[in-house]
Short mmCIF file of C-alpha atoms in Angstrom, two decimals:
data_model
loop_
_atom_site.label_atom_id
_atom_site.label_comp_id
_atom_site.label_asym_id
_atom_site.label_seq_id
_atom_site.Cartn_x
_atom_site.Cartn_y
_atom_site.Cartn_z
CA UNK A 1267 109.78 -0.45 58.03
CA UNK A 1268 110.28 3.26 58.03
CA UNK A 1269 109.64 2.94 53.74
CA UNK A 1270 106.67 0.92 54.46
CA UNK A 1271 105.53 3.49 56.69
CA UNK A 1272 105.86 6.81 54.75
CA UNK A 1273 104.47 5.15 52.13
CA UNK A 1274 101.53 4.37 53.84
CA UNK A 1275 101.54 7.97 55.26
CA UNK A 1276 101.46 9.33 51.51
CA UNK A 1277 99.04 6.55 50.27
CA UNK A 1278 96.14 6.68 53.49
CA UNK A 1279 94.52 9.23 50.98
CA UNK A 1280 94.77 7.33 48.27
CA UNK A 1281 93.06 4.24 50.55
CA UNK A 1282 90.47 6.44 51.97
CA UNK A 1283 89.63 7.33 47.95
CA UNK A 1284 89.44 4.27 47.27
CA UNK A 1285 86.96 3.48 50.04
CA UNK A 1286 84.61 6.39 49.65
CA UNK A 1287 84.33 5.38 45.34
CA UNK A 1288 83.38 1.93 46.84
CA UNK A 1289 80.84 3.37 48.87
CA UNK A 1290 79.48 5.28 46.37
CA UNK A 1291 79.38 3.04 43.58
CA UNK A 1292 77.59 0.62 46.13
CA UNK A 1293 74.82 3.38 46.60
CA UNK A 1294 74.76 4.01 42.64
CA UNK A 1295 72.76 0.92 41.14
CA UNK A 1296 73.20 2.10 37.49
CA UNK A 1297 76.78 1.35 37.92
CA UNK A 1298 76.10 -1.79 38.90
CA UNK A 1299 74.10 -2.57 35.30
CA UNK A 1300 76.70 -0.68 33.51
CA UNK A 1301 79.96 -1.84 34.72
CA UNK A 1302 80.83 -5.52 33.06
CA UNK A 1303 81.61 -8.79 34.79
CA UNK A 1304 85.13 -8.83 33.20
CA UNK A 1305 85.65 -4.99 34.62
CA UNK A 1306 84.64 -6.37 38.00
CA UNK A 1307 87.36 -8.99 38.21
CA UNK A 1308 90.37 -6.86 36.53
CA UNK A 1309 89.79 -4.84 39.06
CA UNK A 1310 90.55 -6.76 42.48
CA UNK A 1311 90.54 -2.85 44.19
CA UNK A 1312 86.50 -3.12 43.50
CA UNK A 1313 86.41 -6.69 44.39
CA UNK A 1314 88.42 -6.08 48.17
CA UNK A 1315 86.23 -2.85 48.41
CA UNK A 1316 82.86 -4.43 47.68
CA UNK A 1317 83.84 -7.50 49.95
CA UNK A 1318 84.32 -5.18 53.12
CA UNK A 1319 81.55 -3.19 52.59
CA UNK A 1320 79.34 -6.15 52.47
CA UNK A 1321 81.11 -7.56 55.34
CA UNK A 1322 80.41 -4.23 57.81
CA UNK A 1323 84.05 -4.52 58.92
CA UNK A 1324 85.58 -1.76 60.10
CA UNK A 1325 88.89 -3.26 59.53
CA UNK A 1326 90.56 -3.26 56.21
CA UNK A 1327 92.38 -6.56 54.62
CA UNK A 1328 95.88 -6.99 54.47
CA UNK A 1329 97.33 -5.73 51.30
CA UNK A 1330 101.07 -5.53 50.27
CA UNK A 1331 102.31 -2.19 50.28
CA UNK A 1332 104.28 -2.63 46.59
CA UNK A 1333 100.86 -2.55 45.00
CA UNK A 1334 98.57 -0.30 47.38
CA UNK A 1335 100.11 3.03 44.51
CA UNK A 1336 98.76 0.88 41.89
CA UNK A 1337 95.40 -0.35 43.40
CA UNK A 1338 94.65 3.51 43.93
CA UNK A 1339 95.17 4.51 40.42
CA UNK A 1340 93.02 1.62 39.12
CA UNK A 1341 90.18 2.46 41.51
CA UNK A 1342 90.74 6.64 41.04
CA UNK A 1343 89.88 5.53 37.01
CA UNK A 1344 87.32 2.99 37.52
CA UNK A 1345 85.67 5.74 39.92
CA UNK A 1346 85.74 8.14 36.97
CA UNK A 1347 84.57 5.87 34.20
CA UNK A 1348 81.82 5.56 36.76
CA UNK A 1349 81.05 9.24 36.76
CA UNK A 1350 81.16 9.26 32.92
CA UNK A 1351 79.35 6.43 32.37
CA UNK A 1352 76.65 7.80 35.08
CA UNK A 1353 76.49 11.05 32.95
CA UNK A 1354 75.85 9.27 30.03
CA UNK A 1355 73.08 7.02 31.25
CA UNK A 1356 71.54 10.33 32.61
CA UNK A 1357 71.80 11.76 29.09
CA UNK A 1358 70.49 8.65 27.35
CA UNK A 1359 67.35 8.75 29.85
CA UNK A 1360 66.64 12.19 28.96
CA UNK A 1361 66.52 11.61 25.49
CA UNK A 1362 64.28 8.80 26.12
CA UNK A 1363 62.41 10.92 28.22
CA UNK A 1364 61.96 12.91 25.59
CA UNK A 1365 61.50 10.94 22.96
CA UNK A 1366 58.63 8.89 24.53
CA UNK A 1367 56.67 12.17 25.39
CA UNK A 1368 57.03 13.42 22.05
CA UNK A 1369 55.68 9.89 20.62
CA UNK A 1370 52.87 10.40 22.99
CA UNK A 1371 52.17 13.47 21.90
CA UNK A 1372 52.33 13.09 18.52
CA UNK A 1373 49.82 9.80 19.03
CA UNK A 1374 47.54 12.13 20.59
CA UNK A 1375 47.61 14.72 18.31
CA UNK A 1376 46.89 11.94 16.02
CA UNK A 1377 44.00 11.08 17.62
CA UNK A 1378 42.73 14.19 17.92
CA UNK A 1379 42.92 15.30 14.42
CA UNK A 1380 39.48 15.90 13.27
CA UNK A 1381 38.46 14.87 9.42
CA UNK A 1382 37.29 18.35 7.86
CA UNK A 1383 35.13 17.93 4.66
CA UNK A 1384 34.04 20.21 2.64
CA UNK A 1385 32.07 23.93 3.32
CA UNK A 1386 30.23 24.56 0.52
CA UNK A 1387 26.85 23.32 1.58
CA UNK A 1388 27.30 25.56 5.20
CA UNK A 1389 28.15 28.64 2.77
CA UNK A 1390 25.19 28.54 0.98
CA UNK A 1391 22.90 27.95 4.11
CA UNK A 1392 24.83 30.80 6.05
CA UNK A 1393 24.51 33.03 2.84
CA UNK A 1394 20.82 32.46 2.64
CA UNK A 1395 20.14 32.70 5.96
CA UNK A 1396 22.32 36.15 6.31
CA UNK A 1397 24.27 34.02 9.11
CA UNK A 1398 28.28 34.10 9.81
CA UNK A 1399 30.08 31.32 8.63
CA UNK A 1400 31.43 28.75 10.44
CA UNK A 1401 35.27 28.50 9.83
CA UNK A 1402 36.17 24.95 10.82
CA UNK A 1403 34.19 21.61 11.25
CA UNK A 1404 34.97 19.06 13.09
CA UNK A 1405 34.04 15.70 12.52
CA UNK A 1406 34.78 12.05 14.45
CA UNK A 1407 37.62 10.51 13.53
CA UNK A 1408 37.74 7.63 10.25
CA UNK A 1409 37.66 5.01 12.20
CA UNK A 1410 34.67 5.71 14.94
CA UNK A 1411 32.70 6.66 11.26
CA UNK A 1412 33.39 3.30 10.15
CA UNK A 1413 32.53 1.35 12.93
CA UNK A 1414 28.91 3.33 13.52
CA UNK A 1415 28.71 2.50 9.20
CA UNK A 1416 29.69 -1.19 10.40
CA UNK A 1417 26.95 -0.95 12.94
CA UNK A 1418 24.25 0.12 10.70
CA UNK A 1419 25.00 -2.33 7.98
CA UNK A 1420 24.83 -5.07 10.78
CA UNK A 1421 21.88 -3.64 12.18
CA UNK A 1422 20.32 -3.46 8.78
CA UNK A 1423 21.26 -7.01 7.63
CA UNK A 1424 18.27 -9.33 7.36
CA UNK A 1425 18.91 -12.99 6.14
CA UNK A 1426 15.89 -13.30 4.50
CA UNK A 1427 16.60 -10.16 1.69
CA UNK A 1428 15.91 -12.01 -1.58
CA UNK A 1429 18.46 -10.23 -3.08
CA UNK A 1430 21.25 -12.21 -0.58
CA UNK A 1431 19.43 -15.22 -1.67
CA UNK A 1432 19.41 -14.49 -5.14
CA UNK A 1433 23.43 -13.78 -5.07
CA UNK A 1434 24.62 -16.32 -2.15
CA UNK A 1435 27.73 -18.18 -2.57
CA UNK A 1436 31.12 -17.37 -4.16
CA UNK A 1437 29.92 -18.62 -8.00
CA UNK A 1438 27.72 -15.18 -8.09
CA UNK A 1439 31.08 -13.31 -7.87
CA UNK A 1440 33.41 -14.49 -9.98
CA UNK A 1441 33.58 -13.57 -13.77
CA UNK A 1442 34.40 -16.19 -16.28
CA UNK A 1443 37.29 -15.73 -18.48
CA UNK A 1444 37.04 -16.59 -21.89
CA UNK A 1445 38.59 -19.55 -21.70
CA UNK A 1446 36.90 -20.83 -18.82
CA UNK A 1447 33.97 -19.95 -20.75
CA UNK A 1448 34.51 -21.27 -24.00
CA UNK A 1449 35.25 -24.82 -21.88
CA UNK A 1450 31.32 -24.55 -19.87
CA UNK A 1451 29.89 -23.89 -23.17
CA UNK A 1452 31.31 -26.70 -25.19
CA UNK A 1453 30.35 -29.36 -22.28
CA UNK A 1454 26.93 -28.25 -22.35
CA UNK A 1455 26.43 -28.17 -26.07
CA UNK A 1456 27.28 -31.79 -25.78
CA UNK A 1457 24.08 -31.85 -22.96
CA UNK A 1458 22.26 -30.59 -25.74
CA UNK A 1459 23.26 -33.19 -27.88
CA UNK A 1460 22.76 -36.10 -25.27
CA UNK A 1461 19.28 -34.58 -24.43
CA UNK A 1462 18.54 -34.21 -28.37
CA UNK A 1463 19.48 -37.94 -28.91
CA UNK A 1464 17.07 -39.03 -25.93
CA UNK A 1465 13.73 -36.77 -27.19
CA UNK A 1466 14.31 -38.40 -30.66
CA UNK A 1467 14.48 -42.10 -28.78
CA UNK A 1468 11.24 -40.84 -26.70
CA UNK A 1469 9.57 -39.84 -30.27
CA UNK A 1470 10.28 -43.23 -31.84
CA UNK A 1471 9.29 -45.60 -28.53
CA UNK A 1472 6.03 -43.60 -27.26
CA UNK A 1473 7.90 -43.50 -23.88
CA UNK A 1474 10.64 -42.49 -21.99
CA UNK A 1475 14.00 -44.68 -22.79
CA UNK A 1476 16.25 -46.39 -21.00
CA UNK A 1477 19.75 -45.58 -19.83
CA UNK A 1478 21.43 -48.40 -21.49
CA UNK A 1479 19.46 -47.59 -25.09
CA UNK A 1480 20.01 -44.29 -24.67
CA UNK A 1481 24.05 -44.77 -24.16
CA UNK A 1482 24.00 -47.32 -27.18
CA UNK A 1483 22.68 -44.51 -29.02
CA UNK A 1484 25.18 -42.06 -28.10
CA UNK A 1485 27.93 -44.58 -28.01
CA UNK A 1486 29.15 -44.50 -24.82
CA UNK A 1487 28.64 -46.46 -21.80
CA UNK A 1488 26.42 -46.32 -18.68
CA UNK A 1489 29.02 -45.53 -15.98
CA UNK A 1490 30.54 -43.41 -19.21
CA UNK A 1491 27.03 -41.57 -19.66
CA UNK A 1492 25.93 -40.73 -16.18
CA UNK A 1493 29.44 -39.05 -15.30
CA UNK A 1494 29.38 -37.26 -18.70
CA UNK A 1495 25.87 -35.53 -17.31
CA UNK A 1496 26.90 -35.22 -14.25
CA UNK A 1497 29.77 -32.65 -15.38
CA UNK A 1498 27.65 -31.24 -18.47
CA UNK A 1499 24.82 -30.50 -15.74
CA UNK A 1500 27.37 -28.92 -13.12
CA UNK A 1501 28.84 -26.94 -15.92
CA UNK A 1502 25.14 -25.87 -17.21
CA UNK A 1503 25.15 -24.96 -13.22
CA UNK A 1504 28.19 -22.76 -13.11
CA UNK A 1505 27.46 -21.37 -15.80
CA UNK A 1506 24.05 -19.66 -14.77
CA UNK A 1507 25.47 -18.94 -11.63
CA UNK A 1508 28.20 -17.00 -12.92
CA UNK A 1509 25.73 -14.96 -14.85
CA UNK A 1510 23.58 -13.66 -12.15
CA UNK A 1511 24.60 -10.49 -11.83
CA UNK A 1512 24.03 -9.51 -15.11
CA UNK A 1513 20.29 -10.39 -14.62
CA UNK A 1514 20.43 -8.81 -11.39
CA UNK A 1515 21.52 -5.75 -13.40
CA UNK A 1516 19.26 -5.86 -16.06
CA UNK A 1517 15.81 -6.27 -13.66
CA UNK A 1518 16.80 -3.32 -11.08
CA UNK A 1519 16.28 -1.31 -14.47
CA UNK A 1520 12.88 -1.71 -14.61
CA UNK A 1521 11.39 -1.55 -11.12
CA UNK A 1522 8.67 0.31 -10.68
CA UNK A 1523 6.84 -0.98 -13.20
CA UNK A 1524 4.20 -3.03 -11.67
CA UNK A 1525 6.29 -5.63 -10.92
CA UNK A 1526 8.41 -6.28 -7.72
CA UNK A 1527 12.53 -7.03 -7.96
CA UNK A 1528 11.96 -10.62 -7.40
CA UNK A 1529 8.99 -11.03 -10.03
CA UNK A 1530 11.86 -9.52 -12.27
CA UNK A 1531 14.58 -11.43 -11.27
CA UNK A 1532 13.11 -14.81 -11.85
CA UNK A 1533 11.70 -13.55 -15.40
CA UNK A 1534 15.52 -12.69 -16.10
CA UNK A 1535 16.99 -16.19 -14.90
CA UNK A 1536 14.45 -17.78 -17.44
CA UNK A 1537 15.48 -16.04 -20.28
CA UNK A 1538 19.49 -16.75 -19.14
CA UNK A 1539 18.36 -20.28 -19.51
CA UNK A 1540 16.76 -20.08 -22.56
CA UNK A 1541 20.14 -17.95 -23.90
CA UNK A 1542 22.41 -21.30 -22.65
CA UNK A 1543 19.77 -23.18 -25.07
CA UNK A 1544 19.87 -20.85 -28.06
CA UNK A 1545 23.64 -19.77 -27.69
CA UNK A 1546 25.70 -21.34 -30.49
CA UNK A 1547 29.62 -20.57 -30.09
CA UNK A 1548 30.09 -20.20 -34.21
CA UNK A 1549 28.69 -16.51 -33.58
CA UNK A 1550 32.19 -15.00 -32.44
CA UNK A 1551 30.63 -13.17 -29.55
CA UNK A 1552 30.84 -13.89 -25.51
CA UNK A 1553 28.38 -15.66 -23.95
CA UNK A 1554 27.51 -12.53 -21.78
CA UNK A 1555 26.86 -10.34 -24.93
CA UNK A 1556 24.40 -12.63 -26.78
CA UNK A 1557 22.44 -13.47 -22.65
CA UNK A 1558 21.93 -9.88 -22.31
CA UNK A 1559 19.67 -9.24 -25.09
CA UNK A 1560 17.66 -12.31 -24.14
CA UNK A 1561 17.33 -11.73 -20.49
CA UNK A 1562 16.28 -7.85 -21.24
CA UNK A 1563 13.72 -9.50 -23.78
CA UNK A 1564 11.87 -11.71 -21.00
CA UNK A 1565 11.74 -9.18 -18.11
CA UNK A 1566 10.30 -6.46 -20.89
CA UNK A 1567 8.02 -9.00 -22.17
CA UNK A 1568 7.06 -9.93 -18.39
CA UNK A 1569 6.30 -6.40 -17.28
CA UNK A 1570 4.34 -5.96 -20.40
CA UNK A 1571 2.04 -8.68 -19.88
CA UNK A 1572 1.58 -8.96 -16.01
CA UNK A 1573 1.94 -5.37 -14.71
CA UNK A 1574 -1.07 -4.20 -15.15
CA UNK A 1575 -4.52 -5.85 -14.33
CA UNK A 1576 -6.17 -5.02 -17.98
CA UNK A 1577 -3.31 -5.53 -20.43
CA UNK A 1578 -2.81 -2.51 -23.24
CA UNK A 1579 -1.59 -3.66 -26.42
CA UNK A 1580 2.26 -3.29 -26.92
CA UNK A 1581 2.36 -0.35 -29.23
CA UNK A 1582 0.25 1.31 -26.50
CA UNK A 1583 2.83 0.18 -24.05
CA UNK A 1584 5.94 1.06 -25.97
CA UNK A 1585 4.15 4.60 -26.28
CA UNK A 1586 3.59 5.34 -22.48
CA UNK A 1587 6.90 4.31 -21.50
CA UNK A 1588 7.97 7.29 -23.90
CA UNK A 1589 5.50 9.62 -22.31
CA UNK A 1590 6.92 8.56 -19.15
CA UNK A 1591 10.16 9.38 -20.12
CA UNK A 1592 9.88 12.69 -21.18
CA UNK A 1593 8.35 13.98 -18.19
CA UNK A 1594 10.91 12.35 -16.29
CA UNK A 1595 13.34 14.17 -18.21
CA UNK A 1596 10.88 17.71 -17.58
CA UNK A 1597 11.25 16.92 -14.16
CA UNK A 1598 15.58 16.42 -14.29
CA UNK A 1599 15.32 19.76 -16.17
CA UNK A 1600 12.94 21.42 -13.19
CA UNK A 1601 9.75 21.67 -14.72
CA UNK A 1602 8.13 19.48 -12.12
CA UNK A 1603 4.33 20.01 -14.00
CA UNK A 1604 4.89 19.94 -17.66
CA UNK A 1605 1.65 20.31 -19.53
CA UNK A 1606 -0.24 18.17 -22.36
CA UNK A 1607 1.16 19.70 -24.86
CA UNK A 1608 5.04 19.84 -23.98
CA UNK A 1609 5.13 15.75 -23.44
CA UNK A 1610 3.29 15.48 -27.09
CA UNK A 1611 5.74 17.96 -28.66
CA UNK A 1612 8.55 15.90 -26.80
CA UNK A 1613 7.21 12.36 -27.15
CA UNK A 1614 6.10 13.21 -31.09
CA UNK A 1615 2.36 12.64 -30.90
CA UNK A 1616 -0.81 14.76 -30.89
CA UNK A 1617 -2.32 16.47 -27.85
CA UNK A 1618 -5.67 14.65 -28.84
CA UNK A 1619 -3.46 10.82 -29.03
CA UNK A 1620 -1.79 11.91 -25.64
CA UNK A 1621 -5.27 12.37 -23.86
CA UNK A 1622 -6.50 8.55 -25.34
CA UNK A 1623 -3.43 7.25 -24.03
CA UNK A 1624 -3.51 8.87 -20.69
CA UNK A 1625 -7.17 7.61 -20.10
CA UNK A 1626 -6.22 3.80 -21.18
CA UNK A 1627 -3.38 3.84 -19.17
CA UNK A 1628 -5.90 4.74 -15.95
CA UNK A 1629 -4.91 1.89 -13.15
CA UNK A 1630 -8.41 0.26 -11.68
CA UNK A 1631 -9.06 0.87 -7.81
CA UNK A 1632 -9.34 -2.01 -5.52
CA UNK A 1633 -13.67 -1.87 -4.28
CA UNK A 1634 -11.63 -2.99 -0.87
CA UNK A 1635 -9.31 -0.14 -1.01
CA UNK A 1636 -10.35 2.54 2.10
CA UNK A 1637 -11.31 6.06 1.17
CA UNK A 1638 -10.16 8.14 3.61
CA UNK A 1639 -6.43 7.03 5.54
CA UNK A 1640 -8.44 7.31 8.83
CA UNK A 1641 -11.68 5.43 8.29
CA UNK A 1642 -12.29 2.20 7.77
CA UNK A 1643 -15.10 2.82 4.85
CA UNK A 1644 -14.40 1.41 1.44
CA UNK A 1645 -15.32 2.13 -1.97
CA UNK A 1646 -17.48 -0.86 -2.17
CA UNK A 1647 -19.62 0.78 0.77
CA UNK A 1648 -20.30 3.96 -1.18
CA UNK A 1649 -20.49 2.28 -4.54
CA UNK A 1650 -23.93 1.78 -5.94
CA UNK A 1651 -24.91 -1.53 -7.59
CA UNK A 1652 -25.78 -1.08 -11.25
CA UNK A 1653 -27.70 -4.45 -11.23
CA UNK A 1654 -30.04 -3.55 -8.32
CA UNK A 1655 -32.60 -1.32 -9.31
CA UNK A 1656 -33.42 2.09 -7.18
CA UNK A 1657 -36.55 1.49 -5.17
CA UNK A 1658 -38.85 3.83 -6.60
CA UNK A 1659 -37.95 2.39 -10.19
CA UNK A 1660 -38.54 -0.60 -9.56
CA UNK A 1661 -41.87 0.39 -8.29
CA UNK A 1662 -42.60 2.61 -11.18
CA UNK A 1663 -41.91 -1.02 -13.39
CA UNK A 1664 -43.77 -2.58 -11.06
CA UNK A 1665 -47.06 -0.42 -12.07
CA UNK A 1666 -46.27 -0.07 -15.61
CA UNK A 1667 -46.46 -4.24 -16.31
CA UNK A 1668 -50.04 -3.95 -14.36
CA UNK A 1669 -50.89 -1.42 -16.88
CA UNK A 1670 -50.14 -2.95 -20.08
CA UNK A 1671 -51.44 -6.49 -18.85
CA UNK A 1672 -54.70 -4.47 -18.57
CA UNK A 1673 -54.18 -2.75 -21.90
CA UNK A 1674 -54.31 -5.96 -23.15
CA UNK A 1675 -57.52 -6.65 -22.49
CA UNK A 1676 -58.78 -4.86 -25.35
CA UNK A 1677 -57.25 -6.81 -28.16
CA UNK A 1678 -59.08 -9.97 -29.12
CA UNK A 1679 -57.30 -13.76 -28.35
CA UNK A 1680 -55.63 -14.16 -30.83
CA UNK A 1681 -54.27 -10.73 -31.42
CA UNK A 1682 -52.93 -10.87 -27.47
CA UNK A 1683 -51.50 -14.43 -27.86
CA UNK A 1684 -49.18 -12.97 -30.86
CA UNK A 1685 -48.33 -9.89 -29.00
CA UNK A 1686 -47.74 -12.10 -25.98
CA UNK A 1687 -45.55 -14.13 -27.83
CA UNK A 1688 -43.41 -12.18 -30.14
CA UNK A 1689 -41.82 -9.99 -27.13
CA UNK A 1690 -41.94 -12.33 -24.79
CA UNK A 1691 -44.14 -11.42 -22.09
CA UNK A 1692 -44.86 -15.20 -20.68
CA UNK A 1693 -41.44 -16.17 -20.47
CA UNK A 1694 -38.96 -13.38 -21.84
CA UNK A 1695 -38.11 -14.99 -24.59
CA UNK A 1696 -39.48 -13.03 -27.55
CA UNK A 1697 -40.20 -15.36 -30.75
CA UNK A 1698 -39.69 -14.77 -34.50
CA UNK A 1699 -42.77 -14.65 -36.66
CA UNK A 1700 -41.88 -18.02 -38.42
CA UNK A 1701 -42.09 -19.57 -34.83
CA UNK A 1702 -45.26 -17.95 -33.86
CA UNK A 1703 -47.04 -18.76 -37.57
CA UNK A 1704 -46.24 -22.50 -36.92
CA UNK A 1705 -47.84 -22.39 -32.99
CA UNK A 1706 -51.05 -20.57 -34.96
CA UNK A 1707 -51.28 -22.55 -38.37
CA UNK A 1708 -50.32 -19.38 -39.98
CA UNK A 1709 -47.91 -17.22 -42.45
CA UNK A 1710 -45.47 -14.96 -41.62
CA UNK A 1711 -46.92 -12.56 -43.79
CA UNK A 1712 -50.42 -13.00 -41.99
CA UNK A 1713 -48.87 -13.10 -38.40
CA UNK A 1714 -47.37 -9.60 -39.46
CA UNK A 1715 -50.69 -8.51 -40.49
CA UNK A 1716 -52.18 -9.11 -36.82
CA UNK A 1717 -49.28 -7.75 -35.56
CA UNK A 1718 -49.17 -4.46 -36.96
CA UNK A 1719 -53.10 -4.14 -36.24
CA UNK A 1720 -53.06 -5.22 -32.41
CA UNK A 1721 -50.14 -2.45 -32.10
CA UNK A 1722 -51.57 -0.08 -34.06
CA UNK A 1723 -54.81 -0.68 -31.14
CA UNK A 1724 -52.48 0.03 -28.35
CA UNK A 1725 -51.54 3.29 -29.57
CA UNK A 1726 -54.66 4.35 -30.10
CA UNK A 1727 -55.19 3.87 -26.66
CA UNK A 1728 -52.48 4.69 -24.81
CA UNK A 1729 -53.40 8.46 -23.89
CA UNK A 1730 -56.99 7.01 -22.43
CA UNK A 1731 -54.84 4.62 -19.90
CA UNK A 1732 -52.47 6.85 -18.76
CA UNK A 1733 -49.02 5.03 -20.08
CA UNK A 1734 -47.50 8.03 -21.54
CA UNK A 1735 -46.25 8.72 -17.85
CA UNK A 1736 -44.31 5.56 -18.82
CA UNK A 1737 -41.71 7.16 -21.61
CA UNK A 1738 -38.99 7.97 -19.69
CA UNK A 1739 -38.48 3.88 -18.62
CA UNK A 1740 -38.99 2.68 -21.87
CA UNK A 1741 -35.55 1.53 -23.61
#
C-alpha cells in the first residue's frame, strides 16, 4: 500500500499531464484529422482520456498502478507528436496560403496584361503634329478583340449573300487529289460516251429513243444503265462542285467591269462545264489546269459582250483595258492625273488614237437619270426633241409651202403637173422621169426638157415673190 501510494504521489503529475494533453487535443480539431484511427486505439491513455472528458466526470477510472508510468510516457509523446504535427499543418497552410495568392495574382496579372502593337503610325502623327509621343498603348485583351470580331461577323452575316450560296456545302471545300480526280473524270468520259451513243440513236430514229434500245446499243442492261448514269451524273456533280472556287477566283478578277460578281460567276460555271466536255485525260495535265483557261475565256468573253450598252469591237476592247491599266499603275506610282500623252507613251499608241478611243469608250446616260442629287428633274425634262420642230420654224415652213404653191401658178399645166410630180409635192413621194413620161405619154428626154424650163421659170422669179428669205431652211 505504502508503494502504491508513493507511486501515485510521484505519478499525480504525470496524471494531471496526461489530462490537460487530453483537454487540449479535444480543443485542437486539426489533431483530430491528423491523428490516425490505428494511433487512437494503441493508445488506450487517449482513449480513457477522451472517454472522461466526454463523460463530464470529475472522477477518474480505475487504472492499475503497474502501468499508470507507462500510460504517462505514451500520452507525454502522443502530446508532442501533436505539437509537431500541429506545427506542420500550420506550415503547410501557409504555404498554401501563399501559394494560392500568388496563383491569384499571377491570374490577374494575366488578365491585366494589355496587347501592345506597334508605334510607328503614332510617331509619325506626333512628329507631324509637333506633339509628344505616347510611350505605351494599351489595348483590350485577345480574347474581348475576338469576341467584338465574332460579333461583327455575326452581325454582318446575311443568308441571302450569293456568294454563301454560290459556295454552300462541304463539296466547295475540299480539293481533289489526283487520284480522286483521275477516277471522276474517267466515269464521266463514259457519260460522254453513253450520251454520244443516244444523239447518234436520236439522229437515225427522228426522235428521242428508248431506254431499252438505247442499253442494247451500249450493251448493258436497263437496271445496268440507269445506275451507271446515276454515278456518271453524281460524279459530273462532284466534280463541278469541287471546282468552284477556282471560278470564284477567276470572276472576283474582273469586277468592275460592267458586270456584277454573280453575272460573272455564272459565266465562269458555264465555261467549267464546257471544260468537263472538252477535257480529254491523254493531255498529261490536271483537270484544274486545262478549266482555268476555259473559265477565264467565258467570263472575258462575257464582259466583252454585255458590259457595255453599245458593244466596241474587241481590238478596241483589248486596247482600253491597257489604257486602263497604265493609269492604274500612274496612280500606284502617285501620279493620281497622268496626262494624254504619258498613258500613250505607256500604253504604245498615239496621242491622236488615245483621244478616238477615249471618245468611243464614252458610257451613254440614262434620259431617267436626275441631274442634280437634290432635285427630282431629269435629263429627259431638259432634253430637246430633235423630231419636234421649234415653233417659229415650223411656222416659217408653214409660209414658205403657201409661197411656192402660189409660185406655181405661173407655170402652165403641164409644166406644174411634172414639177408636182418629180419632187413629190402631192404625196412626198418624188418620181423618176421614166415614171412621170409614162403618166404623160412622153420621153424621158422630153420630160427633162419641161423640167429644166419650168425651173429655170421659178428662178426667174423668185426675187419678185420674196422666197429668197427662204435660204436658210432649204436643205
Amino acid at each position: 500500500m505504502e508503494v502504491g501510494t508513493s507511486v501515485n504521489e510521484e505519478n499525480g503529475g504525470l496524471d494531471q499531464l496526461v489530462l490537460e494533453s487530453g483537454y487540449c487535443s479535444l480543443g485542437w480539431p486539426k489533431f483530430w484529422n491528423l491523428k490516425s484511427p490505428l494511433q487512437i486505439a494503441q493508445s488506450p491513455s487517449w482513449s480513457l482520456t477522451v472517454q472522461s472528458i466526454t463523460a463530464n466526470t470529475d472522477k477518474l477510472m480505475p487504472v492499475e498502478a503497474t502501468n499508470v508510468i507507462d500510460l504517462a510516457k505514451k500520452a507525454l509523446s502522443a502530446s508532442k507528436e501533436a505539437a509537431l504535427l500541429a506545427e506542420k499543418c500550420s506550415d503547410l497552410d501557409d504555404v498554401v496560403s501563399n501559394s494560392l495568392r500568388t496563383t491569384c495574382s499571377s491570374d490577374f496579372s494575366v488578365e491585366e496584361v494589355k496587347t501592345v502593337r506597334s508605334t510607328r503610325h503614332l510617331e509619325r502623327q506626333s512628329k507631324t503634329r509637333r506633339v509628344p509621343k505616347a510611350r505605351d498603348v494599351f489595348h483590350e485583351p485577345y480574347n474581348s478583340r475576338r469576341a467584338d470580331v465574332q460579333k461583327k461577323i455575326n452581325e454582318g452575316f446575311d443568308p441571302k449573300d450569293p456568294l454563301r450560296l454560290f459556295l454552300w456545302g462541304p463539296e466547295t471545300k475540299q480539293l481533289l487529289t489526283a487520284k480522286e480526280e483521275s477516277e471522276l473524270v474517267a466515269q464521266v468520259q463514259d457519260l460522254m460516251r453513253l450520251e454520244k451513243a443516244k444523239k447518234s440513236l436520236q439522229f437515225q430514229f427522228g426522235r428521242e429513243p428508248t431506254l431499252v434500245e438505247w442499253a442494247d446499243v451500249v450493251g448493258l442492261s436497263c437496271s445496268a444503265l440507269q445506275s451507271q448514269l446515276c454515278a456518271c451524273n453524281i460524279s459530273r456533280e462532284k466534280l463541278i462542285t469541287a471546282n468552284l472556287r477556282m471560278v470564284v477566283h477567276i470572276a472576283k478578277q474582273y469586277q468592275g467591269r460592267g458586270l456584277s460578281l454573280q453575272d460573272l460567276m455564272q459565266e465562269g460555271s458555264m465555261g467549267l462545264m464546257k471544260s468537263i466536255e472538252k477535257f480529254k485525260p491523254q493531255v498529261g495535265c490536271r483537270f484544274g489546269t486545262y478549266a482555268y483557261w476555259w473559265i477565264r475565256q467565258t467570263v472575258r468573253k462575257a464582259v466583252f459582250l454585255h458590259s457595255r450598252t453599245i458593244r466596241l469591237p474587241e481590238n478596241v476592247y483589248h486596247i482600253l483595258g491597257k489604257v486602263m491599266e497604265a493609269k492604274r499603275s500612274y496612280i500606284q506610282e502617285g501620279n493620281h492625273n497622268p496626262t494624254k500623252e504619258e498613258l500613250a507613251k505607256r500604253t504604245g499608241i498615239t496621242v491622236d488614237k488615245l483621244e478616238r478611243l477615249l471618245f468611243m469608250a464614252r458610257m451613254p446616260v440614262s434620259m431617267q437619270r436626275t441631274v442634280w442629287a437634290d432635285q427630282a428633274t431629269t435629263f429627259q425634262e431638259i432634253t430637246a426633241d430633235t423630231e419636234i420642230e421649234i415653233p417659229d420654224v415650223g411656222a416659217a415652213k408653214q409660209l414658205m409651202r403657201q409661197h411656192v404653191h402660189g409660185l406655181l401658178n405661173i407655170l402652165n399645166l403641164k409644166e406644174r403637173q411634172i414639177i408636182r410630180l418629180r419632187y413629190g409635192i402631192e404625196d412626198g413621194k418624188p418620181k423618176s422621169l421614166s415614171e412621170i413620161g409614162n403618166v404623160f405619154g412622153l420621153s424621158k428626154e422630153r420630160v427633162r426638157q419641161l423640167e429644166s424650163r419650168a425651173l429655170y421659170k421659178l428662178k426667174q422669179c423668185l426675187g419678185s415673190h420674196g422666197l429668197e428669205a427662204y435660204a436658210d431652211l432649204l436643205v
